[in-house]
mmCIF file of C-alpha atoms in Angstrom:
data_model
loop_
_atom_site.group_PDB
_atom_site.id
_atom_site.type_symbol
_atom_site.label_atom_id
_atom_site.label_comp_id
_atom_site.label_asym_id
_atom_site.label_seq_id
_atom_site.Cartn_x
_atom_site.Cartn_y
_atom_site.Cartn_z
ATOM 1 C CA MET A 1 62.245 -5.815 23.895
ATOM 2 C CA MET A 2 61.105 -9.367 23.464
ATOM 3 C CA ARG A 3 60.651 -12.558 25.385
ATOM 4 C CA ARG A 4 63.424 -14.909 24.316
ATOM 5 C CA ILE A 5 63.649 -18.655 24.132
ATOM 6 C CA GLY A 6 67.269 -19.798 23.841
ATOM 7 C CA LEU A 7 68.353 -22.488 21.385
ATOM 8 C CA ALA A 8 70.497 -25.422 22.463
ATOM 9 C CA ALA A 9 72.367 -26.748 19.442
ATOM 10 C CA ALA A 10 72.475 -30.293 20.716
ATOM 11 C CA ALA A 11 68.902 -30.679 21.912
ATOM 12 C CA LEU A 12 65.334 -30.199 20.838
ATOM 13 C CA THR A 13 64.354 -26.639 21.643
ATOM 14 C CA SER A 14 61.004 -24.970 21.205
ATOM 15 C CA LEU A 15 60.906 -22.017 18.873
ATOM 16 C CA CYS A 16 59.255 -18.785 19.969
ATOM 17 C CA LEU A 17 55.499 -19.360 20.025
ATOM 18 C CA GLY A 18 52.534 -17.110 19.413
ATOM 19 C CA GLY A 19 52.760 -15.407 22.805
ATOM 20 C CA CYS A 20 56.138 -13.799 22.040
ATOM 21 C CA ILE A 21 56.778 -10.222 21.093
ATOM 22 C CA PHE A 22 57.538 -10.776 17.448
ATOM 23 C CA GLY A 23 60.948 -10.031 16.005
ATOM 24 C CA GLY A 24 63.935 -8.803 17.920
ATOM 25 C CA THR A 25 67.361 -10.101 18.686
ATOM 26 C CA GLY A 26 67.277 -9.828 22.436
ATOM 27 C CA SER A 27 67.987 -7.239 25.086
ATOM 28 C CA ASP A 28 71.625 -8.368 25.286
ATOM 29 C CA THR A 29 72.431 -6.630 21.975
ATOM 30 C CA GLU A 30 72.662 -2.961 21.109
ATOM 31 C CA ASN A 31 69.834 -3.268 18.618
ATOM 32 C CA GLY A 32 66.939 -0.933 19.235
ATOM 33 C CA VAL A 33 68.692 0.865 22.109
ATOM 34 C CA ASP A 34 67.085 4.246 22.706
ATOM 35 C CA ARG A 35 69.757 6.935 22.952
ATOM 36 C CA SER A 36 67.498 9.874 23.805
ATOM 37 C CA ASP A 37 70.394 11.976 25.096
ATOM 38 C CA GLN A 38 71.873 12.111 21.607
ATOM 39 C CA LYS A 39 69.711 14.759 19.942
ATOM 40 C CA LYS A 40 72.212 15.988 17.348
ATOM 41 C CA THR A 41 75.140 14.548 15.406
ATOM 42 C CA ASP A 42 77.797 16.314 13.346
ATOM 43 C CA THR A 43 75.653 16.380 10.215
ATOM 44 C CA PHE A 44 72.294 14.833 11.178
ATOM 45 C CA GLU A 45 69.577 16.524 13.226
ATOM 46 C CA ILE A 46 67.514 14.004 15.215
ATOM 47 C CA LYS A 47 63.840 14.807 14.731
ATOM 48 C CA GLY A 48 61.210 12.281 15.720
ATOM 49 C CA VAL A 49 61.946 8.556 15.511
ATOM 50 C CA THR A 50 65.325 7.896 13.913
ATOM 51 C CA ALA A 51 67.216 4.686 13.201
ATOM 52 C CA ARG A 52 70.954 4.219 12.900
ATOM 53 C CA VAL A 53 72.517 1.076 11.462
ATOM 54 C CA VAL A 54 76.068 0.040 12.352
ATOM 55 C CA ASP A 55 78.184 -3.010 11.597
ATOM 56 C CA ALA A 56 79.582 -5.486 14.122
ATOM 57 C CA GLU A 57 82.374 -3.043 14.998
ATOM 58 C CA GLY A 58 80.029 -0.102 15.472
ATOM 59 C CA LYS A 59 80.866 1.594 12.158
ATOM 60 C CA PRO A 60 77.932 3.224 10.321
ATOM 61 C CA LEU A 61 76.448 1.547 7.278
ATOM 62 C CA ALA A 62 75.019 3.532 4.375
ATOM 63 C CA MET A 63 72.412 2.496 1.793
ATOM 64 C CA VAL A 64 70.637 0.122 4.187
ATOM 65 C CA ASN A 65 66.919 -0.187 3.461
ATOM 66 C CA VAL A 66 64.902 -0.153 6.671
ATOM 67 C CA PHE A 67 61.523 -1.897 6.625
ATOM 68 C CA LEU A 68 58.940 -1.790 9.422
ATOM 69 C CA PHE A 69 56.110 -4.273 9.886
ATOM 70 C CA ALA A 70 53.142 -4.630 12.189
ATOM 71 C CA PRO A 71 54.003 -7.495 14.620
ATOM 72 C CA GLU A 72 50.828 -9.408 13.732
ATOM 73 C CA TYR A 73 51.487 -9.381 9.983
ATOM 74 C CA ARG A 74 51.604 -12.862 8.429
ATOM 75 C CA PRO A 75 53.216 -13.217 4.993
ATOM 76 C CA ASP A 76 51.680 -16.673 4.490
ATOM 77 C CA THR A 77 48.170 -15.258 4.049
ATOM 78 C CA GLY A 78 49.005 -13.496 0.805
ATOM 79 C CA ASP A 79 47.506 -10.266 2.117
ATOM 80 C CA ALA A 80 49.441 -7.101 1.354
ATOM 81 C CA GLN A 81 51.267 -5.504 4.251
ATOM 82 C CA VAL A 82 49.570 -2.279 5.343
ATOM 83 C CA SER A 83 52.341 0.320 5.549
ATOM 84 C CA VAL A 84 53.058 1.734 8.991
ATOM 85 C CA MET A 85 54.915 4.662 7.408
ATOM 86 C CA ALA A 86 53.289 8.056 6.838
ATOM 87 C CA ASP A 87 55.485 8.698 3.781
ATOM 88 C CA THR A 88 55.348 5.660 1.472
ATOM 89 C CA ALA A 89 56.818 7.443 -1.558
ATOM 90 C CA LYS A 90 60.322 7.510 -0.087
ATOM 91 C CA PRO A 91 61.455 4.190 1.463
ATOM 92 C CA PRO A 92 63.774 4.735 4.473
ATOM 93 C CA VAL A 93 67.445 4.343 3.491
ATOM 94 C CA THR A 94 70.416 5.140 5.738
ATOM 95 C CA ASP A 95 72.799 7.961 4.840
ATOM 96 C CA SER A 96 76.610 7.966 4.954
ATOM 97 C CA LEU A 97 76.520 8.122 8.763
ATOM 98 C CA GLY A 98 74.037 5.256 9.023
ATOM 99 C CA TYR A 99 71.067 7.469 9.969
ATOM 100 C CA VAL A 100 67.523 7.524 8.587
ATOM 101 C CA SER A 101 64.352 9.250 9.774
ATOM 102 C CA LEU A 102 61.265 7.064 10.221
ATOM 103 C CA SER A 103 57.989 8.832 9.468
ATOM 104 C CA LEU A 104 55.604 6.600 11.391
ATOM 105 C CA LYS A 105 51.832 6.952 11.059
ATOM 106 C CA ALA A 106 51.249 6.359 14.741
ATOM 107 C CA PRO A 107 53.036 5.278 17.932
ATOM 108 C CA GLY A 108 53.415 1.572 18.590
ATOM 109 C CA LYS A 109 55.696 -1.431 18.525
ATOM 110 C CA PHE A 110 57.091 -2.637 15.204
ATOM 111 C CA VAL A 111 59.317 -5.325 13.721
ATOM 112 C CA VAL A 112 62.331 -3.802 11.949
ATOM 113 C CA GLU A 113 64.301 -5.391 9.116
ATOM 114 C CA GLY A 114 67.517 -3.971 7.664
ATOM 115 C CA VAL A 115 68.440 -4.993 4.125
ATOM 116 C CA LEU A 116 71.593 -4.155 2.160
ATOM 117 C CA ALA A 117 72.037 -5.321 -1.447
ATOM 118 C CA GLY A 118 69.311 -7.931 -1.012
ATOM 119 C CA GLN A 119 70.821 -9.368 2.189
ATOM 120 C CA THR A 120 68.960 -9.114 5.507
ATOM 121 C CA LEU A 121 71.366 -7.702 8.092
ATOM 122 C CA PHE A 122 69.146 -7.796 11.171
ATOM 123 C CA PHE A 123 65.648 -8.264 12.557
ATOM 124 C CA ASP A 124 64.641 -6.399 15.696
ATOM 125 C CA THR A 125 61.829 -4.576 17.462
ATOM 126 C CA LEU A 126 61.251 -0.853 17.769
ATOM 127 C CA ALA A 127 58.956 0.605 20.428
ATOM 128 C CA ALA A 128 57.942 4.222 19.814
ATOM 129 C CA PRO A 129 55.424 5.501 22.386
ATOM 130 C CA ASP A 130 55.648 9.067 21.050
ATOM 131 C CA ILE A 131 56.594 9.683 17.401
ATOM 132 C CA LYS A 132 57.011 13.447 17.937
ATOM 133 C CA VAL A 133 59.794 13.110 20.498
ATOM 134 C CA ALA A 134 63.360 13.001 19.130
ATOM 135 C CA THR A 135 64.194 9.330 19.713
ATOM 136 C CA PRO A 136 67.200 7.642 18.060
ATOM 137 C CA PHE A 137 67.500 3.844 17.900
ATOM 138 C CA THR A 138 70.664 1.937 17.039
ATOM 139 C CA PHE A 139 70.509 -1.354 15.151
ATOM 140 C CA ARG A 140 73.556 -3.564 14.829
ATOM 141 C CA VAL A 141 74.259 -6.049 12.039
ATOM 142 C CA ARG A 142 73.972 -9.641 13.216
ATOM 143 C CA ALA A 143 75.752 -12.833 12.136
ATOM 144 C CA THR A 144 73.846 -14.725 9.430
ATOM 145 C CA ALA A 145 73.252 -18.392 8.735
ATOM 146 C CA ALA A 146 71.335 -20.455 6.209
ATOM 147 C CA PHE A 147 67.858 -21.054 7.589
ATOM 148 C CA ALA A 148 66.815 -24.198 5.752
ATOM 149 C CA GLY A 149 65.987 -27.820 6.413
ATOM 150 C CA LYS A 150 63.277 -30.424 6.288
ATOM 151 C CA VAL A 151 59.815 -30.199 7.831
ATOM 152 C CA LYS A 152 58.617 -33.281 9.682
ATOM 153 C CA LEU A 153 55.282 -34.040 11.321
ATOM 154 C CA ALA A 154 55.153 -35.801 14.677
ATOM 155 C CA SER A 155 52.292 -37.881 13.267
ATOM 156 C CA GLY A 156 54.486 -39.187 10.451
ATOM 157 C CA MET A 157 51.926 -38.054 7.884
ATOM 158 C CA ARG A 158 53.045 -36.270 4.722
ATOM 159 C CA ILE A 159 52.677 -32.565 4.017
ATOM 160 C CA ASP A 160 50.705 -32.044 0.828
ATOM 161 C CA SER A 161 51.291 -28.293 0.761
ATOM 162 C CA GLY A 162 52.755 -25.772 3.142
ATOM 163 C CA THR A 163 54.631 -22.561 3.852
ATOM 164 C CA VAL A 164 57.210 -21.740 6.520
ATOM 165 C CA PHE A 165 57.107 -18.069 7.506
ATOM 166 C CA ILE A 166 58.312 -15.531 10.051
ATOM 167 C CA ARG A 167 55.477 -13.513 11.531
ATOM 168 C CA GLY A 168 55.962 -9.759 11.490
ATOM 169 C CA THR A 169 58.205 -9.942 8.402
ATOM 170 C CA SER A 170 57.849 -10.586 4.676
ATOM 171 C CA ARG A 171 59.878 -13.796 4.869
ATOM 172 C CA LYS A 172 58.243 -17.027 3.752
ATOM 173 C CA ALA A 173 59.215 -20.179 1.853
ATOM 174 C CA ARG A 174 57.239 -22.965 0.245
ATOM 175 C CA ILE A 175 57.687 -26.551 1.405
ATOM 176 C CA ASP A 176 58.503 -28.834 -1.531
ATOM 177 C CA ALA A 177 57.240 -32.358 -2.174
ATOM 178 C CA ALA A 178 60.136 -33.824 -0.154
ATOM 179 C CA GLY A 179 59.367 -31.604 2.855
ATOM 180 C CA ASN A 180 62.309 -29.234 2.321
ATOM 181 C CA TYR A 181 62.163 -25.478 2.913
ATOM 182 C CA HIS A 182 64.690 -22.654 2.470
ATOM 183 C CA LEU A 183 64.159 -19.184 3.952
ATOM 184 C CA GLY A 184 67.586 -18.035 2.747
ATOM 185 C CA SER A 185 70.546 -16.620 4.635
ATOM 186 C CA LEU A 186 69.156 -14.766 7.648
ATOM 187 C CA PRO A 187 70.375 -13.471 11.011
ATOM 188 C CA ALA A 188 70.769 -16.376 13.409
ATOM 189 C CA ASP A 189 68.410 -14.562 15.783
ATOM 190 C CA VAL A 190 65.519 -15.649 13.534
ATOM 191 C CA ALA A 191 65.369 -18.740 15.741
ATOM 192 C CA ARG A 192 64.092 -16.489 18.555
ATOM 193 C CA MET A 193 61.287 -15.072 16.446
ATOM 194 C CA ALA A 194 57.765 -16.303 15.804
ATOM 195 C CA VAL A 195 58.443 -18.906 13.142
ATOM 196 C CA GLY A 196 55.249 -20.610 11.987
ATOM 197 C CA ILE A 197 54.016 -23.056 9.403
ATOM 198 C CA ARG A 198 50.805 -23.146 7.425
ATOM 199 C CA TYR A 199 50.178 -26.595 5.972
ATOM 200 C CA ALA A 200 47.799 -29.345 4.948
ATOM 201 C CA ALA A 201 48.703 -32.984 5.568
ATOM 202 C CA SER A 202 47.348 -36.413 4.737
ATOM 203 C CA PRO A 203 48.108 -40.005 5.809
ATOM 204 C CA THR A 204 50.905 -41.821 4.007
ATOM 205 C CA SER A 205 48.348 -44.527 3.247
ATOM 206 C CA VAL A 206 44.837 -45.539 4.272
ATOM 207 C CA GLN A 207 43.707 -49.105 4.916
ATOM 208 C CA GLU A 208 40.575 -50.684 6.285
ATOM 209 C CA SER A 209 40.647 -53.736 8.526
ATOM 210 C CA LYS A 210 37.134 -55.120 8.667
ATOM 211 C CA GLN A 211 35.831 -57.921 10.810
ATOM 212 C CA VAL A 212 34.701 -60.866 8.763
ATOM 213 C CA VAL A 213 31.560 -62.484 10.111
ATOM 214 C CA ILE A 214 30.911 -66.122 9.331
ATOM 215 C CA GLY A 215 27.591 -67.151 10.819
ATOM 216 C CA THR A 216 27.487 -65.583 14.290
ATOM 217 C CA VAL A 217 30.005 -63.233 15.873
ATOM 218 C CA SER A 218 32.933 -65.286 17.205
ATOM 219 C CA MET A 219 34.803 -64.748 20.444
ATOM 220 C CA THR A 220 38.020 -64.710 18.340
ATOM 221 C CA PRO A 221 37.122 -62.386 15.488
ATOM 222 C CA THR A 222 38.699 -62.576 12.062
ATOM 223 C CA TYR A 223 39.670 -59.456 10.124
ATOM 224 C CA ALA A 224 40.474 -58.772 6.500
ATOM 225 C CA CYS A 225 42.597 -55.740 5.621
ATOM 226 C CA LYS A 226 42.702 -53.941 2.283
ATOM 227 C CA ASP A 227 43.949 -50.669 0.830
ATOM 228 C CA VAL A 228 41.289 -48.024 0.491
ATOM 229 C CA PRO A 229 40.805 -46.598 -3.032
ATOM 230 C CA LYS A 230 41.602 -42.916 -3.398
ATOM 231 C CA ASP A 231 37.978 -42.043 -4.014
ATOM 232 C CA SER A 232 37.064 -43.544 -0.627
ATOM 233 C CA THR A 233 40.022 -42.218 1.351
ATOM 234 C CA ALA A 234 38.360 -38.865 1.963
ATOM 235 C CA ARG A 235 35.367 -40.610 3.524
ATOM 236 C CA ILE A 236 37.531 -42.344 6.123
ATOM 237 C CA THR A 237 39.905 -39.452 6.835
ATOM 238 C CA ALA A 238 36.880 -37.150 7.177
ATOM 239 C CA MET A 239 35.938 -39.161 10.261
ATOM 240 C CA SER A 240 38.606 -37.158 12.066
ATOM 241 C CA GLY A 241 36.707 -34.876 14.406
ATOM 242 C CA LYS A 242 33.417 -36.724 13.893
ATOM 243 C CA ALA A 243 34.033 -39.957 15.750
ATOM 244 C CA SER A 244 32.446 -40.216 19.148
ATOM 245 C CA THR A 245 34.872 -39.695 22.010
ATOM 246 C CA SER A 246 33.166 -42.439 23.976
ATOM 247 C CA VAL A 247 33.580 -44.875 21.101
ATOM 248 C CA ILE A 248 37.287 -44.055 20.855
ATOM 249 C CA ALA A 249 37.744 -44.313 24.599
ATOM 250 C CA ASP A 250 36.077 -47.726 24.561
ATOM 251 C CA SER A 251 38.234 -48.914 21.705
ATOM 252 C CA ILE A 252 41.699 -47.369 22.072
ATOM 253 C CA PRO A 253 43.474 -47.545 24.358
ATOM 254 C CA ALA A 254 41.773 -50.795 25.157
ATOM 255 C CA ARG A 255 39.986 -50.990 28.486
ATOM 256 C CA SER A 256 40.126 -54.759 28.586
ATOM 257 C CA LYS A 257 42.269 -57.603 27.308
ATOM 258 C CA GLU A 258 39.432 -58.546 24.960
ATOM 259 C CA ASP A 259 39.419 -55.086 23.341
ATOM 260 C CA SER A 260 43.218 -55.117 23.074
ATOM 261 C CA SER A 261 43.145 -58.526 21.449
ATOM 262 C CA LYS A 262 40.577 -57.376 18.879
ATOM 263 C CA LEU A 263 42.659 -54.351 17.978
ATOM 264 C CA ASN A 264 45.855 -56.369 17.636
ATOM 265 C CA THR A 265 44.059 -58.925 15.501
ATOM 266 C CA ALA A 266 42.689 -56.190 13.266
ATOM 267 C CA LEU A 267 46.107 -54.599 12.784
ATOM 268 C CA LYS A 268 47.889 -57.899 12.162
ATOM 269 C CA ALA A 269 45.526 -58.521 9.262
ATOM 270 C CA CYS A 270 47.320 -55.724 7.369
ATOM 271 C CA ASP A 271 50.506 -56.639 5.485
ATOM 272 C CA SER A 272 52.269 -53.427 6.529
ATOM 273 C CA LEU A 273 51.654 -50.572 8.954
ATOM 274 C CA PRO A 274 53.885 -47.691 7.846
ATOM 275 C CA THR A 275 54.330 -44.685 10.113
ATOM 276 C CA GLY A 276 51.807 -41.977 9.330
ATOM 277 C CA SER A 277 49.258 -44.384 7.886
ATOM 278 C CA VAL A 278 45.633 -44.665 8.977
ATOM 279 C CA VAL A 279 43.819 -47.941 9.532
ATOM 280 C CA ASN A 280 40.042 -47.833 9.769
ATOM 281 C CA VAL A 281 39.180 -50.654 12.175
ATOM 282 C CA VAL A 282 35.620 -51.875 11.581
ATOM 283 C CA SER A 283 34.353 -54.240 14.284
ATOM 284 C CA ARG A 284 31.000 -55.924 14.767
ATOM 285 C CA ASN A 285 29.190 -54.956 17.951
ATOM 286 C CA PRO A 286 27.847 -57.738 20.178
ATOM 287 C CA ALA A 287 24.341 -58.781 19.278
ATOM 288 C CA VAL A 288 21.581 -57.223 21.355
ATOM 289 C CA PRO A 289 18.287 -59.126 21.655
ATOM 290 C CA GLY A 290 15.626 -57.462 19.557
ATOM 291 C CA GLN A 291 18.099 -55.170 17.725
ATOM 292 C CA PRO A 292 19.957 -55.688 14.449
ATOM 293 C CA ASN A 293 23.710 -56.238 14.527
ATOM 294 C CA ASP A 294 25.751 -53.160 13.675
ATOM 295 C CA SER A 295 29.414 -52.237 13.493
ATOM 296 C CA THR A 296 31.764 -49.579 14.877
ATOM 297 C CA ALA A 297 34.443 -47.930 12.740
ATOM 298 C CA VAL A 298 37.388 -46.299 14.487
ATOM 299 C CA PRO A 299 40.297 -44.890 12.439
ATOM 300 C CA VAL A 300 43.683 -45.240 14.147
ATOM 301 C CA LEU A 301 46.946 -43.546 13.223
ATOM 302 C CA VAL A 302 50.210 -45.485 13.192
ATOM 303 C CA LEU A 303 52.843 -43.447 15.069
ATOM 304 C CA VAL A 304 55.526 -46.146 15.064
ATOM 305 C CA ASP A 305 55.473 -49.027 12.612
ATOM 306 C CA GLU A 306 56.369 -52.636 13.356
ATOM 307 C CA LYS A 307 60.101 -53.123 13.779
ATOM 308 C CA PRO A 308 62.143 -56.312 13.932
ATOM 309 C CA VAL A 309 64.068 -56.816 17.177
ATOM 310 C CA SER A 310 66.770 -59.438 17.636
ATOM 311 C CA SER A 311 66.957 -61.412 20.859
ATOM 312 C CA MET A 312 68.442 -64.631 22.159
ATOM 313 C CA PHE A 313 65.280 -66.349 20.980
ATOM 314 C CA GLY A 314 65.630 -65.038 17.435
ATOM 315 C CA GLU A 315 64.067 -62.100 15.637
ATOM 316 C CA LYS A 316 60.607 -60.868 16.463
ATOM 317 C CA LEU A 317 58.429 -57.884 15.593
ATOM 318 C CA THR A 318 57.611 -55.164 18.074
ATOM 319 C CA PRO A 319 53.963 -54.144 17.704
ATOM 320 C CA ALA A 320 53.049 -50.906 15.984
ATOM 321 C CA GLN A 321 52.172 -47.948 18.211
ATOM 322 C CA VAL A 322 48.773 -46.523 17.303
ATOM 323 C CA ILE A 323 46.589 -43.704 18.607
ATOM 324 C CA PRO A 324 42.998 -42.604 17.894
ATOM 325 C CA TYR A 325 43.197 -40.628 14.667
ATOM 326 C CA ALA A 326 40.084 -38.514 15.234
ATOM 327 C CA GLU A 327 40.896 -37.545 18.806
ATOM 328 C CA CYS A 328 44.643 -37.076 18.524
ATOM 329 C CA VAL A 329 44.977 -35.279 15.158
ATOM 330 C CA PRO A 330 42.014 -32.883 15.205
ATOM 331 C CA SER A 331 43.281 -30.848 12.250
ATOM 332 C CA ALA A 332 44.003 -33.783 9.946
ATOM 333 C CA GLY A 333 42.783 -33.293 6.397
ATOM 334 C CA ARG A 334 42.403 -29.527 6.855
ATOM 335 C CA GLU A 335 44.778 -26.628 6.356
ATOM 336 C CA THR A 336 46.095 -25.333 9.653
ATOM 337 C CA THR A 337 48.633 -22.890 11.066
ATOM 338 C CA SER A 338 50.981 -23.875 13.867
ATOM 339 C CA TYR A 339 53.685 -22.178 15.921
ATOM 340 C CA ASP A 340 54.182 -25.331 17.981
ATOM 341 C CA LEU A 341 57.544 -26.187 16.430
ATOM 342 C CA GLN A 342 60.791 -27.746 17.549
ATOM 343 C CA LEU A 343 64.159 -27.011 15.978
ATOM 344 C CA LEU A 344 66.252 -30.048 15.129
ATOM 345 C CA PRO A 345 69.771 -28.824 14.276
ATOM 346 C CA ALA A 346 71.453 -31.382 12.026
ATOM 347 C CA GLY A 347 74.225 -31.144 9.445
ATOM 348 C CA GLY A 348 74.126 -27.363 9.335
ATOM 349 C CA ASN A 349 70.399 -27.359 8.601
ATOM 350 C CA ASN A 350 67.468 -26.419 10.779
ATOM 351 C CA ASP A 351 64.937 -29.218 10.507
ATOM 352 C CA LEU A 352 61.529 -28.408 11.954
ATOM 353 C CA LEU A 353 59.360 -30.881 13.855
ATOM 354 C CA ILE A 354 55.664 -29.957 13.828
ATOM 355 C CA LYS A 355 53.728 -31.186 16.858
ATOM 356 C CA ASP A 356 50.532 -32.117 15.039
ATOM 357 C CA VAL A 357 49.578 -34.772 17.604
ATOM 358 C CA ALA A 358 47.891 -33.870 20.880
ATOM 359 C CA ALA A 359 50.398 -34.167 23.725
ATOM 360 C CA LYS A 360 48.006 -36.368 25.731
ATOM 361 C CA CYS A 361 48.220 -38.989 22.976
ATOM 362 C CA LEU A 362 51.993 -39.271 22.747
ATOM 363 C CA ASP A 363 52.410 -41.100 26.070
ATOM 364 C CA LYS A 364 49.949 -43.862 25.229
#
């Protein structure tokens, strides 16, 4: 019914990504089991596609609203869900024996949600290759849990706005200013579904460390660092995606001790380098005979800030870990959608880590 990715409660585990069959609680449950040999019950004639909802003990549940969604539907877009039902005037609701007929417009695969008194009982998939054939499906109520937590970015930047959502359902939740989200109490199997996030992020701060030239360019350059005014921040952060790859490659990671020394000197000129901040390093290029001196600006992102470390020789600072901002965070400053998430179970919550940094940059 779906491709599953298990969750390990004590470790980082990837959530189901875009390639999954959306929805579903796994082939190890009785949900969505086709019982084609059961064409007739005591009081219910099976005609076409039919759903039956039962509790954990197999007892039928009445008054359960059954909703079907197209697997590709995304509630974060704000677009209305196009009904897959032929009869939209009468929403499917189970009877006293837990049965309900599903008048589908066309054959296909759908995400199914069962709701009773405002509480979601299950998510699953339903595959109906022929809607005219009497085909009953059984859906079982699943254990629920609070699906809430804090959203974190691997880059350390802050989320200015965002929405956590479950593709193929109507479930979504806004991310507040502190990065918290709450999708409500949902079946625990949600963790196997295509959970995504649509967000826009920005650096925690922006600084510019500029080489100060006194007379001619010195072999040991001097830098001056300052905070960038808000009206100029967009100019620097907009360099993401525009900076030349060759320039970045020549600058960071440094290809020579001289380049490394210049970068370290530029960063040390700043009073603080908080995680998620961007430093625009502006260096003077060596003079070329017959050409005017110019400069190169390369924004770098601070992944890990300076930290004091105690040793037998006293306390010292470990250098900040930085990566090329333009190359490693291609979507910075723009709204983006990601399914590249990791679940971080902690304290009963489900914190989400968003991998907004290119994997090739994390090992540098």
